[in-house]
Amino acid sequence: MTEVSSLTGRLLVATPALADPNFDRAVVLLLDHDEEGSLGVVLNRPTPVGVGDILEDWASLAGEPGVVFQGGPVSLDSALGVGVIPGDDGPLGWRRVHGAIGLVDLETPPELIGAALGSLRIFAGYAGWGPGQLEDELVEGAWYVVESEPGDVSSPVPERLWREVLRRQRSELAMVATYPDDPSLN
């Protein structure tokens, strides 16, 4: 088996050629990536469901827009919390993933973690890949892999995140940000 270089904490940005409608112009934060597979959440798919409608205790801590995000097509009936906590140590109920970004245990009482949170997003479901599946998609050119920034998790206008992430790249990827929504209309 070939060794897998971890992409945990990086962003997968869907290429315009990616045909899966679940990931059209998606920006995925990889929360885990190793030889056993990959798991991430789509950062730019807000739903109309308010956080308070399903997790009332966490609603006041969720950033704007205060809605649940569709984290991906897998396990839509489960919730994941992703939070940004600056500094070296996080409180009980938070596990660092990469830099200041980490997973929030939604079973933890919010008052134990709330004061430390810089931002919080709640995701219904996640994106998952089996062993080698993501690597195959990368070889096929389905995703751009770029560095994440803590602000990506809490983008106040998530619908613009795909273009914003591409635009900040220091390469030809910045040009992809101008790719039209429907190239047939050009």
mmCIF file of C-alpha atoms in Angstrom:
data_model
loop_
_atom_site.group_PDB
_atom_site.id
_atom_site.type_symbol
_atom_site.label_atom_id
_atom_site.label_comp_id
_atom_site.label_asym_id
_atom_site.label_seq_id
_atom_site.Cartn_x
_atom_site.Cartn_y
_atom_site.Cartn_z
ATOM 1 C CA MET A 1 0.000 0.000 0.000
ATOM 2 C CA THR A 2 1.282 3.462 -0.832
ATOM 3 C CA GLU A 3 1.865 5.942 1.942
ATOM 4 C CA VAL A 4 -0.733 8.681 2.253
ATOM 5 C CA SER A 5 0.474 12.193 3.013
ATOM 6 C CA SER A 6 -2.100 13.729 5.329
ATOM 7 C CA LEU A 7 -4.219 16.557 4.007
ATOM 8 C CA THR A 8 -5.979 17.058 7.349
ATOM 9 C CA GLY A 9 -6.813 20.727 7.843
ATOM 10 C CA ARG A 10 -6.497 21.585 4.153
ATOM 11 C CA LEU A 11 -9.311 22.623 1.823
ATOM 12 C CA LEU A 12 -10.592 20.689 -1.147
ATOM 13 C CA VAL A 13 -11.979 23.141 -3.682
ATOM 14 C CA ALA A 14 -14.135 21.552 -6.375
ATOM 15 C CA THR A 15 -12.864 22.098 -9.893
ATOM 16 C CA PRO A 16 -15.379 23.341 -12.454
ATOM 17 C CA ALA A 17 -15.103 19.906 -14.107
ATOM 18 C CA LEU A 18 -16.345 17.996 -11.028
ATOM 19 C CA ALA A 19 -19.632 16.459 -12.162
ATOM 20 C CA ASP A 20 -21.071 15.353 -8.782
ATOM 21 C CA PRO A 21 -23.915 17.785 -7.900
ATOM 22 C CA ASN A 22 -23.248 17.197 -4.179
ATOM 23 C CA PHE A 23 -19.955 19.015 -4.640
ATOM 24 C CA ASP A 24 -20.680 21.646 -7.294
ATOM 25 C CA ARG A 25 -18.404 24.572 -6.340
ATOM 26 C CA ALA A 26 -17.929 23.027 -2.915
ATOM 27 C CA VAL A 27 -15.226 23.995 -0.446
ATOM 28 C CA VAL A 28 -14.514 21.046 1.845
ATOM 29 C CA LEU A 29 -12.485 21.293 5.040
ATOM 30 C CA LEU A 30 -10.725 17.960 5.610
ATOM 31 C CA LEU A 31 -11.085 17.007 9.266
ATOM 32 C CA ASP A 32 -9.325 13.669 8.892
ATOM 33 C CA HIS A 33 -7.222 12.140 6.123
ATOM 34 C CA ASP A 34 -5.115 8.997 6.429
ATOM 35 C CA GLU A 35 -4.683 5.539 4.907
ATOM 36 C CA GLU A 36 -8.133 4.525 6.191
ATOM 37 C CA GLY A 37 -9.926 7.261 4.245
ATOM 38 C CA SER A 38 -10.982 10.885 4.539
ATOM 39 C CA LEU A 39 -13.694 12.891 6.257
ATOM 40 C CA GLY A 40 -14.586 16.530 5.804
ATOM 41 C CA VAL A 41 -17.400 19.069 5.825
ATOM 42 C CA VAL A 42 -18.627 21.312 3.023
ATOM 43 C CA LEU A 43 -18.182 24.873 4.293
ATOM 44 C CA ASN A 44 -20.401 26.653 1.781
ATOM 45 C CA ARG A 45 -23.794 24.887 1.885
ATOM 46 C CA PRO A 46 -26.055 26.748 4.341
ATOM 47 C CA THR A 47 -29.526 25.292 4.841
ATOM 48 C CA PRO A 48 -32.662 27.220 5.832
ATOM 49 C CA VAL A 49 -32.718 25.371 9.186
ATOM 50 C CA GLY A 50 -31.701 27.501 12.148
ATOM 51 C CA VAL A 51 -29.241 26.057 14.677
ATOM 52 C CA GLY A 52 -31.802 26.819 17.402
ATOM 53 C CA ASP A 53 -34.331 24.574 15.644
ATOM 54 C CA ILE A 54 -32.212 21.485 16.287
ATOM 55 C CA LEU A 55 -29.595 22.409 18.911
ATOM 56 C CA GLU A 56 -31.163 25.196 20.935
ATOM 57 C CA ASP A 57 -28.353 25.327 23.528
ATOM 58 C CA TRP A 58 -25.745 26.006 20.824
ATOM 59 C CA ALA A 59 -27.708 28.632 18.851
ATOM 60 C CA SER A 60 -26.256 31.666 20.618
ATOM 61 C CA LEU A 61 -22.687 30.472 19.898
ATOM 62 C CA ALA A 62 -23.156 29.767 16.186
ATOM 63 C CA GLY A 63 -21.772 32.394 13.837
ATOM 64 C CA GLU A 64 -23.732 34.243 11.172
ATOM 65 C CA PRO A 65 -25.623 33.034 9.342
ATOM 66 C CA GLY A 66 -26.964 31.120 12.348
ATOM 67 C CA VAL A 67 -28.081 28.130 10.314
ATOM 68 C CA VAL A 68 -27.106 24.491 10.007
ATOM 69 C CA PHE A 69 -24.823 23.738 7.053
ATOM 70 C CA GLN A 70 -25.073 20.605 4.943
ATOM 71 C CA GLY A 71 -21.671 19.122 5.622
ATOM 72 C CA GLY A 72 -21.982 16.523 2.901
ATOM 73 C CA PRO A 73 -24.137 13.712 1.614
ATOM 74 C CA VAL A 74 -23.242 11.165 4.347
ATOM 75 C CA SER A 75 -25.222 10.780 7.620
ATOM 76 C CA LEU A 76 -27.431 13.838 7.210
ATOM 77 C CA ASP A 77 -29.153 12.948 10.489
ATOM 78 C CA SER A 78 -25.967 13.524 12.505
ATOM 79 C CA ALA A 79 -24.488 16.845 13.621
ATOM 80 C CA LEU A 80 -20.860 17.953 13.741
ATOM 81 C CA GLY A 81 -19.591 21.112 15.380
ATOM 82 C CA VAL A 82 -16.482 22.802 13.991
ATOM 83 C CA GLY A 83 -15.051 25.629 16.024
ATOM 84 C CA VAL A 84 -12.114 27.999 15.968
ATOM 85 C CA ILE A 85 -10.291 28.490 19.254
ATOM 86 C CA PRO A 86 -7.204 30.713 19.215
ATOM 87 C CA GLY A 87 -4.222 29.825 21.367
ATOM 88 C CA ASP A 88 -2.370 26.685 22.274
ATOM 89 C CA ASP A 89 -4.853 24.895 24.504
ATOM 90 C CA GLY A 90 -8.530 24.293 23.996
ATOM 91 C CA PRO A 91 -11.155 23.619 26.611
ATOM 92 C CA LEU A 92 -12.797 20.342 27.487
ATOM 93 C CA GLY A 93 -15.121 19.346 24.648
ATOM 94 C CA TRP A 94 -12.894 20.574 21.819
ATOM 95 C CA ARG A 95 -10.342 18.555 19.807
ATOM 96 C CA ARG A 96 -7.790 20.342 17.635
ATOM 97 C CA VAL A 97 -7.808 19.293 13.981
ATOM 98 C CA HIS A 98 -5.386 21.808 12.471
ATOM 99 C CA GLY A 99 -4.119 25.116 13.791
ATOM 100 C CA ALA A 100 -6.962 26.906 15.580
ATOM 101 C CA ILE A 101 -9.637 24.722 13.918
ATOM 102 C CA GLY A 102 -11.136 21.834 15.842
ATOM 103 C CA LEU A 103 -14.139 19.629 16.468
ATOM 104 C CA VAL A 104 -16.626 20.590 19.159
ATOM 105 C CA ASP A 105 -18.224 17.764 21.130
ATOM 106 C CA LEU A 106 -21.888 18.784 20.979
ATOM 107 C CA GLU A 107 -22.587 16.614 24.038
ATOM 108 C CA THR A 108 -20.470 19.014 26.114
ATOM 109 C CA PRO A 109 -22.479 21.700 27.912
ATOM 110 C CA PRO A 110 -22.034 24.873 25.802
ATOM 111 C CA GLU A 111 -21.157 26.956 28.852
ATOM 112 C CA LEU A 112 -17.925 24.928 29.282
ATOM 113 C CA ILE A 113 -16.620 25.834 25.842
ATOM 114 C CA GLY A 114 -18.522 28.965 24.791
ATOM 115 C CA ALA A 115 -16.174 31.558 26.266
ATOM 116 C CA ALA A 116 -13.197 30.111 24.370
ATOM 117 C CA LEU A 117 -14.886 29.819 20.971
ATOM 118 C CA GLY A 118 -13.857 32.317 18.338
ATOM 119 C CA SER A 119 -16.471 30.872 15.972
ATOM 120 C CA LEU A 120 -18.732 27.844 15.632
ATOM 121 C CA ARG A 121 -20.498 26.158 12.725
ATOM 122 C CA ILE A 122 -22.909 23.253 12.949
ATOM 123 C CA PHE A 123 -22.987 20.749 10.090
ATOM 124 C CA ALA A 124 -25.589 18.104 9.274
ATOM 125 C CA GLY A 125 -23.747 15.228 7.680
ATOM 126 C CA TYR A 126 -20.283 15.050 6.232
ATOM 127 C CA ALA A 127 -18.308 14.152 3.128
ATOM 128 C CA GLY A 128 -16.472 10.850 3.290
ATOM 129 C CA TRP A 129 -14.061 8.881 1.125
ATOM 130 C CA GLY A 130 -12.860 5.303 1.552
ATOM 131 C CA PRO A 131 -9.182 4.284 1.418
ATOM 132 C CA GLY A 132 -7.573 5.677 -1.741
ATOM 133 C CA GLN A 133 -10.840 7.145 -3.067
ATOM 134 C CA LEU A 134 -9.897 10.790 -2.506
ATOM 135 C CA GLU A 135 -6.425 10.214 -3.935
ATOM 136 C CA ASP A 136 -8.060 8.804 -7.098
ATOM 137 C CA GLU A 137 -10.278 11.903 -7.362
ATOM 138 C CA LEU A 138 -7.218 14.142 -6.960
ATOM 139 C CA VAL A 139 -5.419 12.324 -9.774
ATOM 140 C CA GLU A 140 -8.541 12.730 -11.941
ATOM 141 C CA GLY A 141 -8.424 16.498 -11.335
ATOM 142 C CA ALA A 142 -11.698 16.767 -9.402
ATOM 143 C CA TRP A 143 -10.269 18.899 -6.575
ATOM 144 C CA TYR A 144 -7.769 21.660 -5.953
ATOM 145 C CA VAL A 145 -5.980 21.269 -2.604
ATOM 146 C CA VAL A 146 -5.190 24.556 -0.855
ATOM 147 C CA GLU A 147 -4.348 25.787 2.624
ATOM 148 C CA SER A 148 -7.225 26.632 4.933
ATOM 149 C CA GLU A 149 -7.529 29.753 7.048
ATOM 150 C CA PRO A 150 -9.475 29.883 10.329
ATOM 151 C CA GLY A 151 -11.885 32.423 8.803
ATOM 152 C CA ASP A 152 -12.979 29.898 6.164
ATOM 153 C CA VAL A 153 -14.975 28.009 8.788
ATOM 154 C CA SER A 154 -16.951 31.115 9.725
ATOM 155 C CA SER A 155 -17.285 32.951 6.422
ATOM 156 C CA PRO A 156 -20.263 35.320 6.887
ATOM 157 C CA VAL A 157 -21.213 34.924 3.209
ATOM 158 C CA PRO A 158 -20.536 31.217 2.558
ATOM 159 C CA GLU A 159 -22.032 31.390 -0.938
ATOM 160 C CA ARG A 160 -18.955 33.404 -2.006
ATOM 161 C CA LEU A 161 -16.390 31.124 -0.337
ATOM 162 C CA TRP A 162 -15.519 29.099 -3.483
ATOM 163 C CA ARG A 163 -14.500 32.240 -5.379
ATOM 164 C CA GLU A 164 -12.838 33.855 -2.352
ATOM 165 C CA VAL A 165 -10.650 30.821 -1.618
ATOM 166 C CA LEU A 166 -9.564 30.560 -5.253
ATOM 167 C CA ARG A 167 -8.997 34.305 -5.588
ATOM 168 C CA ARG A 168 -6.501 34.370 -2.710
ATOM 169 C CA GLN A 169 -4.236 31.729 -4.331
ATOM 170 C CA ARG A 170 -0.900 32.912 -5.694
ATOM 171 C CA SER A 171 -1.079 30.904 -8.883
ATOM 172 C CA GLU A 172 -3.213 30.310 -11.930
ATOM 173 C CA LEU A 173 -5.902 29.033 -9.538
ATOM 174 C CA ALA A 174 -6.833 32.659 -8.876
ATOM 175 C CA MET A 175 -8.057 32.827 -12.485
ATOM 176 C CA VAL A 176 -10.440 29.894 -11.906
ATOM 177 C CA ALA A 177 -12.396 32.148 -9.530
ATOM 178 C CA THR A 178 -13.737 33.946 -12.609
ATOM 179 C CA TYR A 179 -15.103 30.748 -14.162
ATOM 180 C CA PRO A 180 -18.762 31.394 -15.065
ATOM 181 C CA ASP A 181 -21.575 29.550 -13.289
ATOM 182 C CA ASP A 182 -22.836 28.313 -16.657
ATOM 183 C CA PRO A 183 -20.102 28.332 -19.310
ATOM 184 C CA SER A 184 -22.644 27.603 -22.049
ATOM 185 C CA LEU A 185 -23.974 31.154 -21.632
ATOM 186 C CA ASN A 186 -20.595 32.644 -22.643
#
